[in-house]
PDB file of C-alpha atoms and ligand atoms in Angstrom:
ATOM      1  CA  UNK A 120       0.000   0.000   0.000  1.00  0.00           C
ATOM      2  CA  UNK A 121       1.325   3.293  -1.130  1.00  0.00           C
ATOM      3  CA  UNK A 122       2.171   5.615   2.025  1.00  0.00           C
ATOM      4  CA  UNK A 123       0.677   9.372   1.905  1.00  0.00           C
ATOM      5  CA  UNK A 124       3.960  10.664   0.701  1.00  0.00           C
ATOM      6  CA  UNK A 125       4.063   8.052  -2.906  1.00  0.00           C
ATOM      7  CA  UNK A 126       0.597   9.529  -3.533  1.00  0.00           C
ATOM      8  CA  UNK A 127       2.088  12.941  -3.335  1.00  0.00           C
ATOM      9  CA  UNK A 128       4.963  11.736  -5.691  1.00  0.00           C
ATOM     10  CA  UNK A 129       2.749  10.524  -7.826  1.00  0.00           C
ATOM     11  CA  UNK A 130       0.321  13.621  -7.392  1.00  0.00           C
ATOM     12  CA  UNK A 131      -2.546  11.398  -6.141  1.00  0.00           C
ATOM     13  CA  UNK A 132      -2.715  13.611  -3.222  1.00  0.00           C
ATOM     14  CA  UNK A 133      -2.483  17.755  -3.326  1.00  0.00           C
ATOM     15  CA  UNK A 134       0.763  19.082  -1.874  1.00  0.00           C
ATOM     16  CA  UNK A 135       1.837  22.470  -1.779  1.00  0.00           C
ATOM     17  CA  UNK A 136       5.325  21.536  -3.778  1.00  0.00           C
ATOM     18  CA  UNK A 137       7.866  24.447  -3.095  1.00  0.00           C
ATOM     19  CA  UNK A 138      11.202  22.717  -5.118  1.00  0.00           C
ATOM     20  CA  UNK A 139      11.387  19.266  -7.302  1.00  0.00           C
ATOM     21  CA  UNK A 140      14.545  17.115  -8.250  1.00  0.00           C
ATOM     22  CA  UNK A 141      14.714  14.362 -10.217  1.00  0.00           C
ATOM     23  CA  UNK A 142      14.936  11.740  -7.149  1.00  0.00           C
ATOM     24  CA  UNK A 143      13.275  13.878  -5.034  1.00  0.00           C
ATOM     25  CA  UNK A 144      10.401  16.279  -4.288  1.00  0.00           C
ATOM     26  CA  UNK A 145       9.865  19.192  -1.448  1.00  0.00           C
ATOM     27  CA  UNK A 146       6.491  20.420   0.203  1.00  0.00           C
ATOM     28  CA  UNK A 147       5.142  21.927   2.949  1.00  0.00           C
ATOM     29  CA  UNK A 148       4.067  19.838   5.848  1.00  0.00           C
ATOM     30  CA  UNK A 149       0.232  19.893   6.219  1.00  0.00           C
ATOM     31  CA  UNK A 150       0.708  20.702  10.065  1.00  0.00           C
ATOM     32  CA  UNK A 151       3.706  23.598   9.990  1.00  0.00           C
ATOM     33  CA  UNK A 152       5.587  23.326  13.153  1.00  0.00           C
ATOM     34  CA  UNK A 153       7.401  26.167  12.637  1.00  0.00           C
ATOM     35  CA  UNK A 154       6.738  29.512  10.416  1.00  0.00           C
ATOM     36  CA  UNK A 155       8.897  27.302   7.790  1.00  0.00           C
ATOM     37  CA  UNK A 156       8.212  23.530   7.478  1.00  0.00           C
ATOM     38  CA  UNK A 157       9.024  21.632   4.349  1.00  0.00           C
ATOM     39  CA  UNK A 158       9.694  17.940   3.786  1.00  0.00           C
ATOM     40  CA  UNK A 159      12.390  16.991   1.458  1.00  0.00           C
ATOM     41  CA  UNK A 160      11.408  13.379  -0.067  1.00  0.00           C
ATOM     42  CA  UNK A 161      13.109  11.325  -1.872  1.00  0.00           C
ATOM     43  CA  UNK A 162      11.121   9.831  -4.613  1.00  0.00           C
ATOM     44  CA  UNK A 163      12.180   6.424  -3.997  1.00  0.00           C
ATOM     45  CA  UNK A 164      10.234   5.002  -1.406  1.00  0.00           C
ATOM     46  CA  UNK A 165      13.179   4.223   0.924  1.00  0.00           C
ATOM     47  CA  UNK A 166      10.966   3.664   4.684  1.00  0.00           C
ATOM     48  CA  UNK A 167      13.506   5.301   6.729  1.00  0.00           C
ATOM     49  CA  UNK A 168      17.405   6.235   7.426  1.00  0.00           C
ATOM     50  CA  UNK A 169      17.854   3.291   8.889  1.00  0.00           C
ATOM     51  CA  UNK A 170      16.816   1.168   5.798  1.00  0.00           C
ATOM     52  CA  UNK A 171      19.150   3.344   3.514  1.00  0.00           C
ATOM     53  CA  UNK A 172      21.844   1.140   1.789  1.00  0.00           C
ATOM     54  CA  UNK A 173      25.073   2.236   0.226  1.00  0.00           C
ATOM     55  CA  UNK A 174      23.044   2.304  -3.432  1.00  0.00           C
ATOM     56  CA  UNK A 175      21.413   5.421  -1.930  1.00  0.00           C
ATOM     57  CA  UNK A 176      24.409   7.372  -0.970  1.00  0.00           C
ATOM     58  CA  UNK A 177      23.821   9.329  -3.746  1.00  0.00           C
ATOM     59  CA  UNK A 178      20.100  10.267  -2.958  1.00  0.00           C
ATOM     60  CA  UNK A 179      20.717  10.706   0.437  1.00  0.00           C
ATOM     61  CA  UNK A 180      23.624  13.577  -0.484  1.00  0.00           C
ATOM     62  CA  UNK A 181      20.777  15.497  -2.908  1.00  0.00           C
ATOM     63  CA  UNK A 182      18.621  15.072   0.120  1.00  0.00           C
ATOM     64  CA  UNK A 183      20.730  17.215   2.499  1.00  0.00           C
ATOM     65  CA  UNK A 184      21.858  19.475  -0.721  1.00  0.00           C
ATOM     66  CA  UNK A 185      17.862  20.322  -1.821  1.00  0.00           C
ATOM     67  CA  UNK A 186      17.099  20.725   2.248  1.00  0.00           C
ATOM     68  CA  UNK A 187      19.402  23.395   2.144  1.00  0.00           C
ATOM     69  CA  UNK A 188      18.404  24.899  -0.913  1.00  0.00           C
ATOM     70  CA  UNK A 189      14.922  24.935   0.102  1.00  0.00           C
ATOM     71  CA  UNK A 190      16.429  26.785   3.513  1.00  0.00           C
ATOM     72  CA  UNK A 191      17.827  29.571   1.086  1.00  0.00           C
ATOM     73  CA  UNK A 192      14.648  30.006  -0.703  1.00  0.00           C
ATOM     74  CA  UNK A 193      12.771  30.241   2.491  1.00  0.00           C
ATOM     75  CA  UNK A 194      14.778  33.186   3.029  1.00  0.00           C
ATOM     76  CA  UNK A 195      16.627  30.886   6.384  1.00  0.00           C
ATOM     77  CA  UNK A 196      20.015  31.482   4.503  1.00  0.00           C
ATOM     78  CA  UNK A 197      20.965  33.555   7.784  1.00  0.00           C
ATOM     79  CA  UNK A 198      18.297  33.997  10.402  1.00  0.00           C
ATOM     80  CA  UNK A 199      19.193  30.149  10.369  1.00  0.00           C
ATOM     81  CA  UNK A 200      16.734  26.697  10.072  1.00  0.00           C
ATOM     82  CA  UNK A 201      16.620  23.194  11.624  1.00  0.00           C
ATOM     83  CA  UNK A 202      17.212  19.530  10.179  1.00  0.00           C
ATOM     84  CA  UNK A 203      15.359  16.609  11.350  1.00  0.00           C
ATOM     85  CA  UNK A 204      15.162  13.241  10.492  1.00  0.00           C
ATOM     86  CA  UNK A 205      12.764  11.358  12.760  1.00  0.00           C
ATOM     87  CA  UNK A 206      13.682   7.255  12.708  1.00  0.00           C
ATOM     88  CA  UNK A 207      11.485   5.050  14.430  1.00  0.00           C
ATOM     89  CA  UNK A 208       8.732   5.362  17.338  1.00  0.00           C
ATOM     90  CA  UNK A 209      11.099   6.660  19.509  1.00  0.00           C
ATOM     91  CA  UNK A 210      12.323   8.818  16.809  1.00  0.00           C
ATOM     92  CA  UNK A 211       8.756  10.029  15.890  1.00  0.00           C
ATOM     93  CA  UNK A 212       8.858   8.600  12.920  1.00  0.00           C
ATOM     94  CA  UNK A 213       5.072   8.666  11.415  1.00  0.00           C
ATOM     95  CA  UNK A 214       5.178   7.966   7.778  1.00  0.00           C
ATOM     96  CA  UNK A 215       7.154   4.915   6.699  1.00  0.00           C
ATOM     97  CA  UNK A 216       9.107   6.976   3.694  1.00  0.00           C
ATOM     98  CA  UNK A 217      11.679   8.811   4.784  1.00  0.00           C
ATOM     99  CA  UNK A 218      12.155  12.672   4.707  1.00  0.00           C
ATOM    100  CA  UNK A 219      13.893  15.561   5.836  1.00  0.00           C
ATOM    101  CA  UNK A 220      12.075  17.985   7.820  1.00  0.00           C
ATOM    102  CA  UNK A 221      13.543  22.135   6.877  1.00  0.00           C
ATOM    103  CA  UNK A 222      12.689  23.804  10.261  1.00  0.00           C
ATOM    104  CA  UNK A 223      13.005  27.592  10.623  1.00  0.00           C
ATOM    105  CA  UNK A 224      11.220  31.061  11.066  1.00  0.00           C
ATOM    106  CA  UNK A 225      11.885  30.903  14.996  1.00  0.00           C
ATOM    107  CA  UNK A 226      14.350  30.043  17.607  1.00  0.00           C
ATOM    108  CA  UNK A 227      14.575  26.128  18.092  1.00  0.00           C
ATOM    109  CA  UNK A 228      15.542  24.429  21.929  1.00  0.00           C
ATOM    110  CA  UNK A 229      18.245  21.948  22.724  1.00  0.00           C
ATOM    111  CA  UNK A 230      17.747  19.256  23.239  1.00  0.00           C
ATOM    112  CA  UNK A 231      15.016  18.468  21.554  1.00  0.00           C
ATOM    113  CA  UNK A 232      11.695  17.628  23.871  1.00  0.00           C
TER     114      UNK A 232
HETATM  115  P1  AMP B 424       7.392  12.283  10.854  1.00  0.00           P
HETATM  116  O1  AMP B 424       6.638  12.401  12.147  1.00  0.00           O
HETATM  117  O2  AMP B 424       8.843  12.636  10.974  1.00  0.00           O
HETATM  118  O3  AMP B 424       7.159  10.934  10.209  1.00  0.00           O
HETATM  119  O4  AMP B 424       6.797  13.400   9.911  1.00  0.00           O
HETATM  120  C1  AMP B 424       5.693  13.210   9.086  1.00  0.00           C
HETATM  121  C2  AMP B 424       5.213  14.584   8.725  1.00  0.00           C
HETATM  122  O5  AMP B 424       4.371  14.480   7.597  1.00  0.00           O
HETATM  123  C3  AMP B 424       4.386  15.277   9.826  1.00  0.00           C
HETATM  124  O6  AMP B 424       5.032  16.484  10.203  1.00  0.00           O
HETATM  125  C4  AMP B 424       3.040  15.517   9.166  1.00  0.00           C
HETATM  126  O7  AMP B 424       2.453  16.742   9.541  1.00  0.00           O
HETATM  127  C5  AMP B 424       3.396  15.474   7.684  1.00  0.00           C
HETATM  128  N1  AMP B 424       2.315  15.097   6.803  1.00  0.00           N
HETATM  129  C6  AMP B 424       1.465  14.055   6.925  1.00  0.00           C
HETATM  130  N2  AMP B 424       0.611  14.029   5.898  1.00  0.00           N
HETATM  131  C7  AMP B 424       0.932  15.074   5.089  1.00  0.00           C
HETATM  132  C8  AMP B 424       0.402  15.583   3.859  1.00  0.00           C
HETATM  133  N3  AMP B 424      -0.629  15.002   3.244  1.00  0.00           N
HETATM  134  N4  AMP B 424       1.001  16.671   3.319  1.00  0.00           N
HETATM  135  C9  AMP B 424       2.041  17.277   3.935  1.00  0.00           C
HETATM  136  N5  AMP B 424       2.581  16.842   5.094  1.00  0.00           N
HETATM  137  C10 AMP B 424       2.017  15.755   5.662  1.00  0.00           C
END
């Protein structure tokens, strides 16, 4: 069964698509938990970090490049912006594909709650 992020990719579902790649696709999360939220996805359905292989190296590198890309475009390029990947239950993982949460617009805590 396809997860709600492959019926994005494959525009099944509406998303509000700020950037696109070839492997992978950016848009804003449907519940912002900052002023700035956007997943970066790759298009492959890869379930999370922890499943990535060494044949994704590649993907994985144009996931980090595009999150900070998106960061610039958000206008984050110096107020600054978070990176999260969530892995697992205890990670808060929610959707089995994985994605890289863009986080800015405010002042973030550490640690993390
Ligand atoms: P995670 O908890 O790390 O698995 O993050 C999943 C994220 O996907 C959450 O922040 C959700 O708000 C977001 N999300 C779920 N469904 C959608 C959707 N249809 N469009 C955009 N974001 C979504």
């Amino acid at each position: 069964m396809k997860t709600v992020f492959e019926k994005i990719i494959d525009r099944e579902l509406p998303a509000d698509v700020v950037a696109e790649g070839d492997r992978w696709i950016a848009f804003r999360d449907i519940h912002p938990a900052a002023p700035a939220h956007v997943l970066v996805v790759p298009k492959k359905p890869i379930a999370r970090l922890a499943a990535a292989t060494s044949a994704e190296q590649g993907v994985l590198g144009e996931l980090l490049l595009a999150a900070a890309e998106v960061a610039r475009r958000e206008g984050l390029g110096e107020s600054g912006f978070r990176i999260v990947i969530n892995n697992g239950p205890d990670g808060g993982e929610t959707v089995p594909h994985l994605h890289v949460h863009v986080l800015g617009g405010r002042a973030m805590n550490w640690p993390p709650g």
